[in-house]
Tab-separated table of C-alpha atoms in Angstrom:
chain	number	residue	atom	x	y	z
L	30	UNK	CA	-21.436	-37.861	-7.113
L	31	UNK	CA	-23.645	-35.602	-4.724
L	32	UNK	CA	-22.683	-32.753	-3.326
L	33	UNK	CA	-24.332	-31.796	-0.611
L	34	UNK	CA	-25.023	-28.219	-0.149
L	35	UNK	CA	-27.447	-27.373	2.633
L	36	UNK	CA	-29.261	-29.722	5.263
L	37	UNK	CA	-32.141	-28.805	7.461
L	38	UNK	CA	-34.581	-29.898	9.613
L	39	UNK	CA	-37.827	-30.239	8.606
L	40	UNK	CA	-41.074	-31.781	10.186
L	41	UNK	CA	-39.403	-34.646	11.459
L	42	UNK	CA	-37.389	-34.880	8.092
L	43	UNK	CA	-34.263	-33.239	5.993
L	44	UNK	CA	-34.974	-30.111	3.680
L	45	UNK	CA	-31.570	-30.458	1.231
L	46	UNK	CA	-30.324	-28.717	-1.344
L	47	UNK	CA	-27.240	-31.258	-3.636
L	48	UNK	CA	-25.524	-30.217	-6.576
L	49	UNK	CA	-23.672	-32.504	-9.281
L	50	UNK	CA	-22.211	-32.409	-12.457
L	51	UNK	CA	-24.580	-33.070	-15.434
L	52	UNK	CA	-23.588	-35.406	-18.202
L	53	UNK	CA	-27.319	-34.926	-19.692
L	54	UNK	CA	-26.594	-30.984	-19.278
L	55	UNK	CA	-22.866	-30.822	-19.322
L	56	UNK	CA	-23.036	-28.087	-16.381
L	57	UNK	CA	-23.503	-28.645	-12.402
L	58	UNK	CA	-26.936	-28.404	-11.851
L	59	UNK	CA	-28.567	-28.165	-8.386
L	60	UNK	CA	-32.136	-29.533	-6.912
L	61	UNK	CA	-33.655	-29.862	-3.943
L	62	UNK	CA	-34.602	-32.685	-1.601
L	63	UNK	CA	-37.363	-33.096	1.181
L	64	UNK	CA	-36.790	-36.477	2.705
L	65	UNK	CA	-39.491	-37.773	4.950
L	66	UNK	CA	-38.060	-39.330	9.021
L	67	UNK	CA	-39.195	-42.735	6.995
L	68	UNK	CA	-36.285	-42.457	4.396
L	69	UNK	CA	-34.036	-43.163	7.731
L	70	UNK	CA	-35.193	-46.702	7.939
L	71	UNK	CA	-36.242	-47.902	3.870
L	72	UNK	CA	-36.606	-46.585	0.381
L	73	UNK	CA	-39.763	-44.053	0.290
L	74	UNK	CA	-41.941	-43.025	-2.637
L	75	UNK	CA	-41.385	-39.497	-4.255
L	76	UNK	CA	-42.565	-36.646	-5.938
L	77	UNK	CA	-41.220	-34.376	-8.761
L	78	UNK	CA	-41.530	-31.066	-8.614
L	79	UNK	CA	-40.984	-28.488	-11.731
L	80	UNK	CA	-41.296	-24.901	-11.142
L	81	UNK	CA	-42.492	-22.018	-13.275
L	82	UNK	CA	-40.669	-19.140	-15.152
L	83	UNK	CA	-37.991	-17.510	-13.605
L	84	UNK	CA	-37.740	-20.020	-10.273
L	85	UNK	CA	-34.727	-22.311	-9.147
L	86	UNK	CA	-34.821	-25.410	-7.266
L	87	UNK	CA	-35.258	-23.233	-3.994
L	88	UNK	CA	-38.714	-21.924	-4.953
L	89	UNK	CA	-40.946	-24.518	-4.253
L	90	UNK	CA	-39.226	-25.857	-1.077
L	91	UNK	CA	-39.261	-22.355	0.543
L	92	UNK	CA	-42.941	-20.931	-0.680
L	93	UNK	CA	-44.793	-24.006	-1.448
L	94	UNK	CA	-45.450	-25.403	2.227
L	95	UNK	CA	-45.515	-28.948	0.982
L	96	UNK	CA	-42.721	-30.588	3.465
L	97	UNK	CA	-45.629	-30.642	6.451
L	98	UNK	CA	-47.762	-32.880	3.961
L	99	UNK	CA	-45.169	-35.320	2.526
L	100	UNK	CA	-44.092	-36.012	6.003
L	101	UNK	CA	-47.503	-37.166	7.467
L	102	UNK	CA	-47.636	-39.376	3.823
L	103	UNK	CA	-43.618	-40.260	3.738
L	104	UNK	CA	-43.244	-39.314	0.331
L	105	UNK	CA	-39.822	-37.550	-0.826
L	106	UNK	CA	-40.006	-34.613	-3.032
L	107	UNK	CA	-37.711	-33.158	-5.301
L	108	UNK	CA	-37.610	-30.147	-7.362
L	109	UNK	CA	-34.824	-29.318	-10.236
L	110	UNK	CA	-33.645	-26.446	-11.160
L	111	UNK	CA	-35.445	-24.597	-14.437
L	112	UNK	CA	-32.949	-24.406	-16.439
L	113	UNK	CA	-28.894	-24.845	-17.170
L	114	UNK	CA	-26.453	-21.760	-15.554
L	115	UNK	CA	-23.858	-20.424	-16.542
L	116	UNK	CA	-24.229	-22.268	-20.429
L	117	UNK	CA	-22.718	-18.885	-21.765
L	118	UNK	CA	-25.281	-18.864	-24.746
L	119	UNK	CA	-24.875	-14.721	-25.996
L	120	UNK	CA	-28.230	-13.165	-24.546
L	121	UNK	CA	-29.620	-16.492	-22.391
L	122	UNK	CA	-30.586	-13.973	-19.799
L	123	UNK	CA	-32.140	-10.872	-22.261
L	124	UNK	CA	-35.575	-12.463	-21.396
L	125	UNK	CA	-37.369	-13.935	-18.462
L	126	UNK	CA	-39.279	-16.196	-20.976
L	127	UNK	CA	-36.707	-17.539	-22.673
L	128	UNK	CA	-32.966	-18.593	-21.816
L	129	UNK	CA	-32.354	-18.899	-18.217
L	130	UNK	CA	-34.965	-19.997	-15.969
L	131	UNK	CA	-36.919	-21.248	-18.859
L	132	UNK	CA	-35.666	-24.236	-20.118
L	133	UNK	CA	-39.313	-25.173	-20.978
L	134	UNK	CA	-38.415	-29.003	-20.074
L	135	UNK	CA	-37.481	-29.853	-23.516
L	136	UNK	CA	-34.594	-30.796	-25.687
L	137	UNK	CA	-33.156	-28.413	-27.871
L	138	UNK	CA	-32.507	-28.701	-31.263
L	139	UNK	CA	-31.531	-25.865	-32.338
L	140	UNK	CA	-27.968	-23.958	-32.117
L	141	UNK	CA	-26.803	-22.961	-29.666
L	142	UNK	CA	-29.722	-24.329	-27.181
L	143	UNK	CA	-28.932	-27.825	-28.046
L	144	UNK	CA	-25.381	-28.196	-26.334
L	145	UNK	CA	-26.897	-27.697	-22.601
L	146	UNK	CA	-30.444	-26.675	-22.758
L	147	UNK	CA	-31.716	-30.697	-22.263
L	148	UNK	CA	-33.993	-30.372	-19.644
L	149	UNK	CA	-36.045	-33.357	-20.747
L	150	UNK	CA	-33.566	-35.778	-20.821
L	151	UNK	CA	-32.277	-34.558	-17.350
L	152	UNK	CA	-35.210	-34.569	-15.388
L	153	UNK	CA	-36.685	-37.546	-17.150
L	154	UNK	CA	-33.213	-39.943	-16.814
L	155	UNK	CA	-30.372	-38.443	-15.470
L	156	UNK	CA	-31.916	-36.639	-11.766
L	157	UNK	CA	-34.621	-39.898	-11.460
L	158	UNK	CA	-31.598	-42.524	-11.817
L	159	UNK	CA	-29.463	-40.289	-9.708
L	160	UNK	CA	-31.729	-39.797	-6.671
L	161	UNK	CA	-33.016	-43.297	-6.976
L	162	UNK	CA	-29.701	-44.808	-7.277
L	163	UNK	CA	-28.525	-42.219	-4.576
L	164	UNK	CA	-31.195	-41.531	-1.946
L	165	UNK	CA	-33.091	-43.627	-0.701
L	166	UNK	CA	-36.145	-43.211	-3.518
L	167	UNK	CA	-38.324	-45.649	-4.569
L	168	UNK	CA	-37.881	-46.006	-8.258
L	169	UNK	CA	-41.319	-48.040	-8.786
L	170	UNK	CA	-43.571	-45.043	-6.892
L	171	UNK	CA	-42.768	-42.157	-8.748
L	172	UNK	CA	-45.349	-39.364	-9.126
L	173	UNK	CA	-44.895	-35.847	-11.089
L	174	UNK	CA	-46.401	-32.878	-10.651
L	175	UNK	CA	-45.474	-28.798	-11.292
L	176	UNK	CA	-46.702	-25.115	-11.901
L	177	UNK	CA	-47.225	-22.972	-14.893
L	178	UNK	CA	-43.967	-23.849	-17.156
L	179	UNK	CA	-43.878	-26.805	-14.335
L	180	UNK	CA	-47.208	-27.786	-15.064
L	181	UNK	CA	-46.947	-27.735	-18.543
L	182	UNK	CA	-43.594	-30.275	-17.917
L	183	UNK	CA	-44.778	-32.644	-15.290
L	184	UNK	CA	-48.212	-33.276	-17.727
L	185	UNK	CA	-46.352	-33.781	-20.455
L	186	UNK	CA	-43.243	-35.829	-19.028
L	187	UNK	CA	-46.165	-38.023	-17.677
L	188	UNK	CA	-48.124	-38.288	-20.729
L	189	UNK	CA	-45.206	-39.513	-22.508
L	190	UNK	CA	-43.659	-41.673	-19.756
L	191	UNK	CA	-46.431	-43.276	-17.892
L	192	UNK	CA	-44.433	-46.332	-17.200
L	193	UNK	CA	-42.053	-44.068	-15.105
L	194	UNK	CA	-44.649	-41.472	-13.558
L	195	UNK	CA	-47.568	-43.338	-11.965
L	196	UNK	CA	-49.133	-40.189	-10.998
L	197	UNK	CA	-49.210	-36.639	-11.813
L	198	UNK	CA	-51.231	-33.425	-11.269
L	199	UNK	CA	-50.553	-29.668	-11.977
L	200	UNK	CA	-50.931	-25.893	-11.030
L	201	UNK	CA	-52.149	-23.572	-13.447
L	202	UNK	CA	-49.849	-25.321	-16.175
L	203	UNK	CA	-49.189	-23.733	-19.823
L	204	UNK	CA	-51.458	-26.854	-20.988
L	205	UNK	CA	-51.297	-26.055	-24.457
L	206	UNK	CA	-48.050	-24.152	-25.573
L	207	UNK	CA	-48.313	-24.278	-29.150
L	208	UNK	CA	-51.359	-22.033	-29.098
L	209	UNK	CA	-49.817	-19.458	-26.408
L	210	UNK	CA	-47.100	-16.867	-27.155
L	211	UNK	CA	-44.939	-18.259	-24.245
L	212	UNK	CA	-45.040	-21.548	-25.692
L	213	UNK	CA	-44.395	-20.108	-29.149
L	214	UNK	CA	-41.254	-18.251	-28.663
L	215	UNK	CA	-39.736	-21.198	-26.382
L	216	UNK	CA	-40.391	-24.220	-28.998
L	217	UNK	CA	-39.353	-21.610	-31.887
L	218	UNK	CA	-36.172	-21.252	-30.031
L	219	UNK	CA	-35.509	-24.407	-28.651
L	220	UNK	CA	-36.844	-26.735	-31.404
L	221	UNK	CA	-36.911	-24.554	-34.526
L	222	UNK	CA	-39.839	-23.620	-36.847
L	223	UNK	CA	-41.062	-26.942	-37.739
L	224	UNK	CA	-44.564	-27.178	-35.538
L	225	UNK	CA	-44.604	-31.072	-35.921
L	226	UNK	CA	-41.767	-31.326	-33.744
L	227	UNK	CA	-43.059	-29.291	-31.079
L	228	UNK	CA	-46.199	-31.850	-30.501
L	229	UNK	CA	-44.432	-33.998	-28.669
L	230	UNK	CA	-43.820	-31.853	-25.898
L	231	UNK	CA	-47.201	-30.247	-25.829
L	232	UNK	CA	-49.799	-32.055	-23.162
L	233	UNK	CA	-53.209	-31.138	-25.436
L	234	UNK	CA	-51.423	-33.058	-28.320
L	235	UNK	CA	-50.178	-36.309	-26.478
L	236	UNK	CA	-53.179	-37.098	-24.256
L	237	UNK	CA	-55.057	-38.944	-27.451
L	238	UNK	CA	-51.842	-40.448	-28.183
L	239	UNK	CA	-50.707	-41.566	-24.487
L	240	UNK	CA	-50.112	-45.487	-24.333
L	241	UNK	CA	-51.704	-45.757	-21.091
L	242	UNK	CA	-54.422	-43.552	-18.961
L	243	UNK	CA	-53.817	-42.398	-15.209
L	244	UNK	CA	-57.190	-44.415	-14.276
L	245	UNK	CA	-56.601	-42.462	-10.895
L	246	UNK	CA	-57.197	-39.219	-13.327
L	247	UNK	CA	-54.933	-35.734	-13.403
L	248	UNK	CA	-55.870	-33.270	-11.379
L	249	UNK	CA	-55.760	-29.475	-12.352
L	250	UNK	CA	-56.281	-26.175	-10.266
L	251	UNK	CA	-56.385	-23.132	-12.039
L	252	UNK	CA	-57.466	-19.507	-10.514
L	253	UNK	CA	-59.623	-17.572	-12.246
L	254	UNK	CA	-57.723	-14.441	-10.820
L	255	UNK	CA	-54.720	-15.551	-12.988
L	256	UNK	CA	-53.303	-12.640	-14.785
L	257	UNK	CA	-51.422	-15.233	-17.462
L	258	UNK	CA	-55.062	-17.641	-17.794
L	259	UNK	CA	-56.809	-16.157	-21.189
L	260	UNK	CA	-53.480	-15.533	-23.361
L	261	UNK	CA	-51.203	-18.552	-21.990
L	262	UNK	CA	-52.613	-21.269	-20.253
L	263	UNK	CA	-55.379	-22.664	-22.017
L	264	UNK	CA	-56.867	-25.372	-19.726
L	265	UNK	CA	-59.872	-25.485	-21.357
L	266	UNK	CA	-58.147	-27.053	-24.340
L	267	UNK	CA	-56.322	-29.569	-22.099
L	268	UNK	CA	-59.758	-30.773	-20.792
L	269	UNK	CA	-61.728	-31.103	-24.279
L	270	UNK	CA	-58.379	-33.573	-24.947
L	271	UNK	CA	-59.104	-35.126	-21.735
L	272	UNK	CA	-62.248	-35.773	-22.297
L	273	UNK	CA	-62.013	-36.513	-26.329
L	274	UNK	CA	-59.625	-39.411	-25.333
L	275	UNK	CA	-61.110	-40.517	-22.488
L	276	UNK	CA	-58.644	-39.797	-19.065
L	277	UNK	CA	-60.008	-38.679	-16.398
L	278	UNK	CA	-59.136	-35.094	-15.210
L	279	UNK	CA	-60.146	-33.150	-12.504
L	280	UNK	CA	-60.177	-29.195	-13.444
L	281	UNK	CA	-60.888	-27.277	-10.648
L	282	UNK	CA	-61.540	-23.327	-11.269
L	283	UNK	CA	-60.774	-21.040	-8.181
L	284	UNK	CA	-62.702	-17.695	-7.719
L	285	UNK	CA	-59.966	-14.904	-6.726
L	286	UNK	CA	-57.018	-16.869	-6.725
L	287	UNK	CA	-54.191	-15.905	-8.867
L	288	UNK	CA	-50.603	-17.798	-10.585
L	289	UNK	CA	-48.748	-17.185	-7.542
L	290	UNK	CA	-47.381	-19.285	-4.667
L	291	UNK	CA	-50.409	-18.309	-2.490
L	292	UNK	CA	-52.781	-20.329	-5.334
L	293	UNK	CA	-50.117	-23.287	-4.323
L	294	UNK	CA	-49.726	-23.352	-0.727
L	295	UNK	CA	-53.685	-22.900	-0.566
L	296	UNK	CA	-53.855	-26.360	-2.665
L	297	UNK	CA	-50.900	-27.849	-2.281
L	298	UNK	CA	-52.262	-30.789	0.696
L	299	UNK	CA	-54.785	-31.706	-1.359
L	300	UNK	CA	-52.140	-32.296	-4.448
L	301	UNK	CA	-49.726	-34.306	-2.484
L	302	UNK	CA	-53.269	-36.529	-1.077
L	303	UNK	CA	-53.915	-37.119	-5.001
L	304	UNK	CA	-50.390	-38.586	-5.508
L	305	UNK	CA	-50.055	-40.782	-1.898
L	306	UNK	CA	-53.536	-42.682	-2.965
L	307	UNK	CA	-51.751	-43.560	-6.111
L	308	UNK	CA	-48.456	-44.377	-4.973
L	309	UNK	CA	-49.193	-45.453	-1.887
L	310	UNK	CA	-52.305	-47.599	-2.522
């Protein structure tokens, strides 16, 4: 059952913000909605969004400026929260880099993560069969994209799911985690010491082992003004997997552009143009 917290207009459209309760979490859990005037009338493709360290499901809607571009493509977007609230875990806030706001997009393992921290099973089944069977979503034109933490989520969600995500692209994403120290403490934490298990949720370990390529290819940006690019984000080991196993990736490298929302809302038309050829076409 939706909840329906805010409503607003929006180029023609509805900017909303729902909350519900959270089997997959076992906590309300709130995300935000852009639907296109086109959802009025039939079921319209969409887009996830996941957000970075530190951000909510009010981020990207507010600083991203994508509404203007979904609504000349009709595409719904939708962006989660980052992580569960209010899971009382001792010391989930101590850190911006772990705990709240970084739920990494993974399922915990490890005590006491694993009761509510299950942000892959939420986004991946619970929010897509809620706002499909919900709002009027189009559950066979599904596309994925997100931004640093984000990124490093919507590549690997897709790499793993490609029969659900039929496209997906990325801002500055944490492309490798198991070589960075953000990635490090969050998969210690979440998933324990054992580094085998944290492959699975790492994108530069599941693109030789995806069951299916995005023949439309991923596309990257990454500034080269990023403050977090030479000790956590590692794209250049995302595209020697790329190319090693043979999907197509576009890596573009900004001059003077750093990780923030300005890097987005510079790209972000030509990111939501990647995903309407592909789930529009």
């Amino acid at each position: 059952m939706l909840e329906l917290i805010e409503s607003h207009a929006s180029f023609g459209g509805t900017q909303r913000i729902y909350r519900h309760e959270s089997k997959a979490i076992g906590l309300p859990m709130r995300f935000s909605v852009f639907m296109p005037k086109e959802a009025s009338q039939r079921k319209v493709p969409a887009l996830f969004y996941l957000a970075g360290l530190t951000c909510t499901e009010e981020t990207f809607p507010i600083k991203a400026g994508a509404q203007r571009f979904a609504a000349q493509h009709g595409i719904a977007l939708i962006a989660p929260d980052t992580s569960p609230r209010g899971a009382g875990v001792p010391g989930e806030s101590a850190s911006w880099d772990f705990g709240v706001g970084a739920g990494f997009y993974v399922d915990a393992t490890q005590e006491p993560w694993s009761k509510h921290y299950r942000m892959y099973s939420y986004v991946r089944d619970e929010l897509r069969e809620t706002v499909v069977n919900e709002l009027p979503v189009d559950g066979e034109r599904l596309g994925i994209f997100g931004h640093s933490m984000g990124g490093h989520g919507a590549l690997m969600l897709a790499l793993r799911n490609p029969d659900i995500y039929r496209s997906v692209s990325a801002f500055a994403p944490i492309a490798a985690p198991m070589r960075c120290p953000w990635g490090e403490k969050a998969f210690s934490g979440y998933l324990g010491a054992d580094r085998e298990a944290w492959k699975q949720y790492d994108a530069s370990e599941l693109v030789g082992k995806a069951t299916r390529k995005f023949a439309a290819g991923i596309l990257v940006d990454q500034g080269l003004a990023d403050q977090f690019l030479a000790e956590q984000l590692n794209p250049d080991v995302f595209e020697a997997a790329c190319n090693a196993a043979g999907q197509p990736l576009t890596l573009r490298r900004h001059e003077g552009y750093d990780h923030g929302y300005f890097f987005i809302s510079t790209f972000i038309e030509d990111h939501l143009a990647h995903h309407a050829k592909v789930l529009l076409g």
